[in-house]
Amino acid sequence: MVTIKEIARECNVSATTVSNILNGKEHKVSEATKRRVQEAVRRLGYRPNYMAKGLRTQKTGMICIVAEDIAQFTTPEIVEGITGCCEEHGYRIIVKNLRMYARWGGSWYNDIRAQDSVRDPAIQEITPMTADGVLYIAGHARKVSCFPEDFPLPAVMIHSYAENPNVPSVLMDDERAAYELVSYLITKGHNRIGVIGGREDNIHTQKRLLGYQRALYEHGILYNPEWIRYARWDLESAYRETESLLKTGITAVFCMADRMAGGVYRYLDEQGMRAGRDFSVVGFDNQDIAEYFIPGLTTMAQPLREMGRRAAELLMGKLERGGVAAQRPHEEILIPCSFIERDSVCRLRIPEGNIQKN
Amino acid sequence: MVTIKEIARECNVSATTVSNILNGKEHKVSEATKRRVQEAVRRLGYRPNYMAKGLRTQKTGMICIVAEDIAQFTTPEIVEGITGCCEEHGYRIIVKNLRMYARWGGSWYNDIRAQDSVRDPAIQEITPMTADGVLYIAGHARKVSCFPEDFPLPAVMIHSYAENPNVPSVLMDDERAAYELVSYLITKGHNRIGVIGGREDNIHTQKRLLGYQRALYEHGILYNPEWIRYARWDLESAYRETESLLKTGITAVFCMADRMAGGVYRYLDEQGMRAGRDFSVVGFDNQDIAEYFIPGLTTMAQPLREMGRRAAELLMGKLERGGVAAQRPHEEILIPCSFIERDSVCRLRIPEGNIQKN
DNA sequence: ACACGTATGTAAAACGTTAAACCTATTTAC
DNA sequence: GTAAATAGGTTTAACGTTTTACATACGTGT
């Protein structure tokens, strides 16, 4: 591999000069030598040695993405958003997948319960020697400790709430998204609207429930605890809640995950009913599956790429400012979701006066 | 950050000795010093400086995953398989996502046509300075050129065929998977079986078609070109083929992607028909969506994690052998798929004698 | 004629690690 | 009793880059 020294010898200049030219520090170099060096670099096919560079500058030029489960459907799009931004800023990306390390057995997405803190060998390994910054993609609120203590590397949390000071979070606006979905159902004439939420202690479940509540309140509909069910984010558990929930006399249901809407669809099918005709369903996530439901599922698309990009931009800012403004209080960036209308909701023909009568 | 030198000073030994202990070269060190050093390493919280290490050894300790589209549904599980193996061998993982670089416009998964070769700035960037080896996740046959010429880095192709010599490929066994699916349909009594394939020039389409053909042949059913349609791997294009395909009088269809089966389901729904009752459908991929179809889609699961792991193991072998056996001819490793039975196929009640009558 | 600034560079040291060569005391072979 | 081997190290140089400090020539103002 050709080095800076060889370029220098080839052009009869010092290594320093070549380095200055390659790094755009051109205030000390004439146009002529600059062109001469650049030509040699191209001709000999010089590539920088990142390790030598990193050793000298004490920067790795890498961002570490820590993903609790890289195969979870939300993660890849977030990563795509991140890569876009990082490439533009000249950072390379290193990936740590925690899935394999997870000691708490069973299916990750369904069975993991919120943990106060992650203290994981894989994370402990991320030192300033590995990366210049960390982007943590989590599904639950977390306090993350890595080496050295208390996240000395600039970090941004994506898709969940960080409990560390100085670790800002980039999240979708759960409350508003739920508010919009439920308001949509109300404008379609529904006033008895059920909810199938995720785990009760999950922060997303809670925020979305607040949005549901606000929508009801603003339209003068009384909140009825009977209409609220909690499940485990998956089809099976949602399916098990559906029968008794429908018996409460609701005409529509807000499912906090498209996969849970799948449970409702299955129940409806068994009863010879059809979403969008005999009953109304909205989901959340706009996961692939929503498009393949028959009829297509009306839902809320999570702004995954956008979240990834915003988080990366935030991190780039921190790195370029050199951690100057690091003493701000916990920062939270909410990205709006986008409403996707398909065919799973029908208009209700019920006299208007009924609305107040829960 | 604490360095090897500080450990050395603390223990009154030379840096070399510390290095030897840390790297398991213990043939030249007494048990006593070894323990003393290890204790100091723990106490002072020493972490190796990968850049210094890499600069000296001329190894990066990293594997680069090149993904043509990291958000494509097959990629994350392959990556998960890779990470498992690489962690075990002490390699870190760096990710290049080519999606953003793709110059050929439009939707990647649907519109890209097979390219002879990828010669992409992102790939050109992967030099021995970036990674020790490359795992390339592609959807189409490819000749990959990176810098320096002709893949000097050990590489393995996953999920598609590499046209480079010395770049082995790890693939699912398309032919056999298709053979099994179609044989399954035949044992259920079907003998007029349609196909909705992917793009006609796609290598997976071709191999699966061969499997289809073999199944027919072995059961004495004549191949009928009328029953074969090509689409673009997506719901819409498959939907457009469905009507005329069904008019040929088939009783079952083999879709080469679950998403295309979605097109068939949509058509059936419009006709008041139902898969698994009035018509039979099998898919391919066992993508998430298959489970959410109503009724559930019988399909073939791609062995994605397994492919990722096998490819990584192959690469580790190459790296540890130091490229000694690199002059073998093109190697192809086929991983079997696994059949997933759900409810989209019905048994046909037709007199047995009918079978020969196409 | 002199000091001084500016443009255009160069030399040497340093980043943290490991490979190669070297050293010394003790044990073993014969 | 001597040579050779072994155990248990040490010293030095090198990996490729960037930073810091220094050097030279030329123009300019006075």
mmCIF file with all atom_site columns, C-alpha atoms (C1' of nucleotides) in Angstrom, chain B residues 3-4 16 19 23 25 46 53 56, chain C residues 15-23:
data_model
loop_
_atom_site.group_PDB
_atom_site.id
_atom_site.type_symbol
_atom_site.label_atom_id
_atom_site.label_alt_id
_atom_site.label_comp_id
_atom_site.label_asym_id
_atom_site.label_entity_id
_atom_site.label_seq_id
_atom_site.pdbx_PDB_ins_code
_atom_site.Cartn_x
_atom_site.Cartn_y
_atom_site.Cartn_z
_atom_site.occupancy
_atom_site.B_iso_or_equiv
_atom_site.pdbx_formal_charge
_atom_site.auth_seq_id
_atom_site.auth_comp_id
_atom_site.auth_asym_id
_atom_site.auth_atom_id
_atom_site.pdbx_PDB_model_num
ATOM 1  C CA    . THR B 1 3  ? -1.741 2.505   28.200 1.00 0.00 ? 3  THR B CA    1
ATOM 2  C CA    . ILE B 1 4  ? 0.422  -0.554  28.186 1.00 0.00 ? 4  ILE B CA    1
ATOM 3  C CA    . THR B 1 16 ? 6.701  -6.116  25.718 1.00 0.00 ? 16 THR B CA    1
ATOM 4  C CA    . SER B 1 19 ? 1.807  -7.066  25.559 1.00 0.00 ? 19 SER B CA    1
ATOM 5  C CA    . ASN B 1 23 ? -2.056 -11.472 23.760 1.00 0.00 ? 23 ASN B CA    1
ATOM 6  C CA    . LYS B 1 25 ? 1.931  -15.315 24.250 1.00 0.00 ? 25 LYS B CA    1
ATOM 7  C CA    . TYR B 1 46 ? -6.742 -0.777  30.771 1.00 0.00 ? 46 TYR B CA    1
ATOM 8  C CA    . LYS B 1 53 ? -2.473 -2.240  17.513 1.00 0.00 ? 53 LYS B CA    1
ATOM 9  C CA    . ARG B 1 56 ? 1.643  -2.129  14.137 1.00 0.00 ? 56 ARG B CA    1
ATOM 10 C "C1'" . DC  C 2 15 ? 0.613  8.714   19.214 1.00 0.00 ? 15 DC  C "C1'" 1
ATOM 11 C "C1'" . DG  C 2 16 ? 0.419  3.010   21.608 1.00 0.00 ? 16 DG  C "C1'" 1
ATOM 12 C "C1'" . DT  C 2 17 ? 1.568  -1.244  20.210 1.00 0.00 ? 17 DT  C "C1'" 1
ATOM 13 C "C1'" . DT  C 2 18 ? 4.299  -5.350  18.783 1.00 0.00 ? 18 DT  C "C1'" 1
ATOM 14 C "C1'" . DA  C 2 19 ? 8.208  -7.887  16.250 1.00 0.00 ? 19 DA  C "C1'" 1
ATOM 15 C "C1'" . DA  C 2 20 ? 12.856 -8.839  16.142 1.00 0.00 ? 20 DA  C "C1'" 1
ATOM 16 C "C1'" . DA  C 2 21 ? 16.976 -8.969  18.219 1.00 0.00 ? 21 DA  C "C1'" 1
ATOM 17 C "C1'" . DC  C 2 22 ? 19.362 -9.216  22.180 1.00 0.00 ? 22 DC  C "C1'" 1
ATOM 18 C "C1'" . DC  C 2 23 ? 20.588 -10.281 27.276 1.00 0.00 ? 23 DC  C "C1'" 1
#
